[in-house]
PDB file of C-alpha atoms and ligand atoms in Angstrom:
ATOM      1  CA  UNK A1243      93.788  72.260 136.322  1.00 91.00           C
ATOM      2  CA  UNK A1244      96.495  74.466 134.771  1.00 94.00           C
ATOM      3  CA  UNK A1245      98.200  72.423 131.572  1.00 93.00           C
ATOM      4  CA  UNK A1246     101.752  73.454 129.878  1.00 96.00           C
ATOM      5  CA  UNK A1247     100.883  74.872 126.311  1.00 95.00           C
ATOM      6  CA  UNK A1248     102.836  74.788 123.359  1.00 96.00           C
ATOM      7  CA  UNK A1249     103.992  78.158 122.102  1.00 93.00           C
ATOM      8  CA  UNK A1250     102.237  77.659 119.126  1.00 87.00           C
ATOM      9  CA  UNK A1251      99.011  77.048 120.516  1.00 89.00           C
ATOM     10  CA  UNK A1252      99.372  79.836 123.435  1.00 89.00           C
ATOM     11  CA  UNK A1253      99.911  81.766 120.364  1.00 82.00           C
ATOM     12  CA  UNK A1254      96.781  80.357 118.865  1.00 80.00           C
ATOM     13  CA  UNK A1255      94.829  80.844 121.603  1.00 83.00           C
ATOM     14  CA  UNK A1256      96.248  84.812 122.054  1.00 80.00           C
ATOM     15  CA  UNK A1257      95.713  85.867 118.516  1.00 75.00           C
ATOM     16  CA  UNK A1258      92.625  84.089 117.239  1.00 69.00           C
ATOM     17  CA  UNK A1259      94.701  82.609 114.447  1.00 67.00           C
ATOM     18  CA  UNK A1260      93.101  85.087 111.900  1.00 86.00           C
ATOM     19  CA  UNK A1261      94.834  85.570 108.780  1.00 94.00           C
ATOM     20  CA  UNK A1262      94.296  89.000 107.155  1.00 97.00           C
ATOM     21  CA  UNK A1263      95.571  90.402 103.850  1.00 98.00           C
ATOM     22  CA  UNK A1264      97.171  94.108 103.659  1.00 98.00           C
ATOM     23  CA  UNK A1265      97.107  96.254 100.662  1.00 98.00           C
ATOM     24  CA  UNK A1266      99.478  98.906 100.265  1.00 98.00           C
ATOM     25  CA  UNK A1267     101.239 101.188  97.063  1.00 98.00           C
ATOM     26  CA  UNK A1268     104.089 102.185  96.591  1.00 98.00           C
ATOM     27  CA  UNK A1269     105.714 105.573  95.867  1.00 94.00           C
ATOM     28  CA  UNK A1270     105.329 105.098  92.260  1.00 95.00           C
ATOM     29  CA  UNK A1271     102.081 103.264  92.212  1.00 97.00           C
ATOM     30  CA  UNK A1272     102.895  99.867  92.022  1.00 98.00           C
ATOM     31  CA  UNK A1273      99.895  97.957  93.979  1.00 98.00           C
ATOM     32  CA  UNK A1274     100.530  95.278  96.449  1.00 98.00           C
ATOM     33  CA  UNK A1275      99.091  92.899  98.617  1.00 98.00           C
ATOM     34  CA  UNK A1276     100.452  90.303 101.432  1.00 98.00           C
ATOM     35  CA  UNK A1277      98.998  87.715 104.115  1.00 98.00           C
ATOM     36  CA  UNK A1278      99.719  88.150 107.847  1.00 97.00           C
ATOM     37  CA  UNK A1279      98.813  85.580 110.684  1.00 91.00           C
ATOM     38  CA  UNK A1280     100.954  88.016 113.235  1.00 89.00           C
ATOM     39  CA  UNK A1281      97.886  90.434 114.101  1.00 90.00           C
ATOM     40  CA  UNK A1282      95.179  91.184 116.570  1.00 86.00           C
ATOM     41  CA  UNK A1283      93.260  94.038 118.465  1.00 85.00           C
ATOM     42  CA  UNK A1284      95.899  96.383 120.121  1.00 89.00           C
ATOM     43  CA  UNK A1285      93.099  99.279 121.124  1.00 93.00           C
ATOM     44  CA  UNK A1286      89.702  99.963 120.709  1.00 91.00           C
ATOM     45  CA  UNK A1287      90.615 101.914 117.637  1.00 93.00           C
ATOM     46  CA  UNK A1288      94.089 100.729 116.955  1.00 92.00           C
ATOM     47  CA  UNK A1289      95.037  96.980 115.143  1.00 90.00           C
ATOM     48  CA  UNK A1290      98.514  95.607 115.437  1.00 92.00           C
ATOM     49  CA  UNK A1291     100.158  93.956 112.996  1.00 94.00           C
ATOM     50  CA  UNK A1292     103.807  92.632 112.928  1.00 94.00           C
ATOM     51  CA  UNK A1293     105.304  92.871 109.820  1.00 97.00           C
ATOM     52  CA  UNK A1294     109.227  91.787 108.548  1.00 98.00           C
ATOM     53  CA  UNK A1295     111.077  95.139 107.683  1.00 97.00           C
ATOM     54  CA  UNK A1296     112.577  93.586 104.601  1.00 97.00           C
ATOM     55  CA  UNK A1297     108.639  92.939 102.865  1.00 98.00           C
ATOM     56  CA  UNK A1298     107.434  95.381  99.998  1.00 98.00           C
ATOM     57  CA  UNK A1299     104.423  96.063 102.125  1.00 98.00           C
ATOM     58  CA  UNK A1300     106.163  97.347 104.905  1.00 98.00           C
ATOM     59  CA  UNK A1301     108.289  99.587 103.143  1.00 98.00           C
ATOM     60  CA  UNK A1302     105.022 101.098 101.437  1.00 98.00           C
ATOM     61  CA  UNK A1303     103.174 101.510 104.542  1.00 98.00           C
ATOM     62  CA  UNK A1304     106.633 103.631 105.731  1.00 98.00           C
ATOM     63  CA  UNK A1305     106.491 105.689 102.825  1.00 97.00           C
ATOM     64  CA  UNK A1306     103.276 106.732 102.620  1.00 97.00           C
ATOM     65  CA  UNK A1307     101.257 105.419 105.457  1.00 97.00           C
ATOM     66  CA  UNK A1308      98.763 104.225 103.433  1.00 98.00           C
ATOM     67  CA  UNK A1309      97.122 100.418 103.962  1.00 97.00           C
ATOM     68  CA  UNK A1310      94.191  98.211 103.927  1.00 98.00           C
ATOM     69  CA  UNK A1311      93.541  95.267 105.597  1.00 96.00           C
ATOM     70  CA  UNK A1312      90.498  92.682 104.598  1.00 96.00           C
ATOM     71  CA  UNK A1313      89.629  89.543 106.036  1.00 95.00           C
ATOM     72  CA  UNK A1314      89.574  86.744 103.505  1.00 95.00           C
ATOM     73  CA  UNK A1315      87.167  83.939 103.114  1.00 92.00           C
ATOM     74  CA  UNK A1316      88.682  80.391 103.146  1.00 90.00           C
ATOM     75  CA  UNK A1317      87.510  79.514  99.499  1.00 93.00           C
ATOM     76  CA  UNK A1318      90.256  82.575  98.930  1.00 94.00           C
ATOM     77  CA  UNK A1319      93.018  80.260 100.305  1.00 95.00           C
ATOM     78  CA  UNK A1320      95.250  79.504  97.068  1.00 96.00           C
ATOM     79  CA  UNK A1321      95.488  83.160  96.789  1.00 97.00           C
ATOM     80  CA  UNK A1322      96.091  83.737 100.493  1.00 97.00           C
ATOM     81  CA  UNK A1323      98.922  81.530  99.679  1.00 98.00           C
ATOM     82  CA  UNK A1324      99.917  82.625  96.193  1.00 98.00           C
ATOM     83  CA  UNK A1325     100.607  86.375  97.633  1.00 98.00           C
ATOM     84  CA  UNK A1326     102.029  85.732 100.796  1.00 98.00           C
ATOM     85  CA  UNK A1327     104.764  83.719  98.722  1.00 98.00           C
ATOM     86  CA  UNK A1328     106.363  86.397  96.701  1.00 98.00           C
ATOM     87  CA  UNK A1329     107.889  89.829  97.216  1.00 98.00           C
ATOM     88  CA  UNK A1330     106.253  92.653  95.656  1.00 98.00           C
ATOM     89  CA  UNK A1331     109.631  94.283  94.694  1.00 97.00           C
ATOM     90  CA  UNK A1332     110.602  91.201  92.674  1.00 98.00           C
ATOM     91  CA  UNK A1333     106.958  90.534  91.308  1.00 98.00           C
ATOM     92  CA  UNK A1334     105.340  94.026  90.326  1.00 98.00           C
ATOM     93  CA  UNK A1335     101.397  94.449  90.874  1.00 98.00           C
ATOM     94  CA  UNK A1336     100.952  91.361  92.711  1.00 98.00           C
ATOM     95  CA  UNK A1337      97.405  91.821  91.772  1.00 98.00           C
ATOM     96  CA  UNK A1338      98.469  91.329  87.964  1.00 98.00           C
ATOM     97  CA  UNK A1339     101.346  88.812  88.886  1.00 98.00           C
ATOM     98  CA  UNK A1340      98.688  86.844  90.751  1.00 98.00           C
ATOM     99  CA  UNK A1341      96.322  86.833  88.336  1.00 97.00           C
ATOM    100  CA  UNK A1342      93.589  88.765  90.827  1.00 96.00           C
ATOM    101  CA  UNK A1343      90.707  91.134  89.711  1.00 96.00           C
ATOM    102  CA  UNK A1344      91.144  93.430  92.201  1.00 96.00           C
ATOM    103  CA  UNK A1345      88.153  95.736  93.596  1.00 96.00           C
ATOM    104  CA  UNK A1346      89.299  99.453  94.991  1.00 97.00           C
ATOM    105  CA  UNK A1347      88.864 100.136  98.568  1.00 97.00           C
ATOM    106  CA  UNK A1348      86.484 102.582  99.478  1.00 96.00           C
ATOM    107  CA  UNK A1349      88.740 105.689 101.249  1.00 96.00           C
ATOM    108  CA  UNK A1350      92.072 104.928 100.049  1.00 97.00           C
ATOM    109  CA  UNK A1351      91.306 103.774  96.672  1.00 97.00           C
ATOM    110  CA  UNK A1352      93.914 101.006  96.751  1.00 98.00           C
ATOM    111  CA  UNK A1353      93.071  97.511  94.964  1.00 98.00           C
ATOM    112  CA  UNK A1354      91.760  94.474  97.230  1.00 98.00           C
ATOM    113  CA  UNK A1355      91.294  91.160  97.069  1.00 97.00           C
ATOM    114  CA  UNK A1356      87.094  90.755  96.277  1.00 95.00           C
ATOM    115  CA  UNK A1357      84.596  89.315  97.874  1.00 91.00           C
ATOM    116  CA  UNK A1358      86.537  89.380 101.324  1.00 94.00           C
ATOM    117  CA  UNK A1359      84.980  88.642 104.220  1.00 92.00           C
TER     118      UNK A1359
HETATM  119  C1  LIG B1613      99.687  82.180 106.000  1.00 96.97           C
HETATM  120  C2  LIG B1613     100.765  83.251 105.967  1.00 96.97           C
HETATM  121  C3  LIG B1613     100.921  84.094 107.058  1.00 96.97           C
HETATM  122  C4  LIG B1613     101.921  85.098 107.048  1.00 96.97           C
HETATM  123  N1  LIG B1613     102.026  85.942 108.130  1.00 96.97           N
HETATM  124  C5  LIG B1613     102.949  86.949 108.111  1.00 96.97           C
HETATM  125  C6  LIG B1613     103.011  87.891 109.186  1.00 96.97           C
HETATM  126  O1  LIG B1613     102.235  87.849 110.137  1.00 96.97           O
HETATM  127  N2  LIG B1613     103.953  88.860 109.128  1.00 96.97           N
HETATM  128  C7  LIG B1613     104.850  88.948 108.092  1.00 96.97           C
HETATM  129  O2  LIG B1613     105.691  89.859 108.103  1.00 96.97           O
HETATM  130  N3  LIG B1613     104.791  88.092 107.027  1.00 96.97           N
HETATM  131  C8  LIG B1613     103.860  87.100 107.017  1.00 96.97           C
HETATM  132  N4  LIG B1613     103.761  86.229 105.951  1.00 96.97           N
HETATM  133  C9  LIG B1613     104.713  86.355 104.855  1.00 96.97           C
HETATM  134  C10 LIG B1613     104.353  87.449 103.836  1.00 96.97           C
HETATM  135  O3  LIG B1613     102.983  87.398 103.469  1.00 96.97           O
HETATM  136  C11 LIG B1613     105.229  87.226 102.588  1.00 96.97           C
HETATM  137  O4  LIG B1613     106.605  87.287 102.922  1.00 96.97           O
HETATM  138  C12 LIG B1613     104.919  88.175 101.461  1.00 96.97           C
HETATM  139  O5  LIG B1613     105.564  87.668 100.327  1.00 96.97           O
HETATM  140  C13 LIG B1613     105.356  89.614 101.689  1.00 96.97           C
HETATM  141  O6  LIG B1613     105.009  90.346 100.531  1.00 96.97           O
HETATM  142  P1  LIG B1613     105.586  91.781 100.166  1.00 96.97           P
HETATM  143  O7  LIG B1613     107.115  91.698 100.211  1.00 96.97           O
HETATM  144  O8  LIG B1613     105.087  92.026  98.761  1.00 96.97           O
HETATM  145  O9  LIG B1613     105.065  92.729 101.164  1.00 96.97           O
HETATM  146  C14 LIG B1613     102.772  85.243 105.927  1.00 96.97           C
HETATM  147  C15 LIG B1613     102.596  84.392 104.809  1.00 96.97           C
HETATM  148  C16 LIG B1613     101.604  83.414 104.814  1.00 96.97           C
HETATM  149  C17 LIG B1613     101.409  82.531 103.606  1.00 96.97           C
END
């Protein structure tokens, strides 16, 4: 039997409802980090992610193309929270503004949330 879904849990049931955090930096080195429930498998290589154009992260990622995404844990969801609250550009180094010992990510060298998934 076919059933009328909600949007939100057609959505649900689309995406996987997995939140991820991004890491980018900005032109002048300021580090920052987001959460983003709008994302999921676009290609076999290829991950899309859907991100507002007025958020620090996405202006990063158009001026230098660099990001990072991890997969937090759920013990990590105060700071899940915590940086998807707050606007890099008003904030600073949401790492330091958040109070997060960040690790470095292997290629890109940008700071992470440890211990992610
Ligand atoms: C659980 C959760 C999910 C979110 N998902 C998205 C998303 O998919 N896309 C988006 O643009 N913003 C999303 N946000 C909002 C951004 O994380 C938030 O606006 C953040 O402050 C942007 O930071 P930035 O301006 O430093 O990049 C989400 C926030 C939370 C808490």
């Amino acid at each position: 039997m076919y059933k009328k879904l909600s949007t939100r849990t057609a959505n649900r049931l689309l995406c996987g409802g997995q939140i991820i955090n991004i890491s980018s930096v900005s032109a002048d080195g300021v580090s920052d980090v987001m959460t983003a429930a709008w994302n999921c498998p676009y290609d076999a290589d290829q991950v899309l992610i859907v991100l507002d154009r007025g958020h620090t992260t996405t202006a990063n990622i158009l001026d230098n193309g660099k990001f990072v995404i991890s997969i937090p844990s759920e013990d990590d969801i105060s700071v899940i929270n915590k940086v998807g609250a707050a606007h890099g550009r008003d904030v600073g180094d949401k790492f330091a503004w958040a109070g997060i010992e960040s690790d470095k990510s292997q290629v890109l060298g940008l700071k992470v949330i440890p211990n992610a998934l």
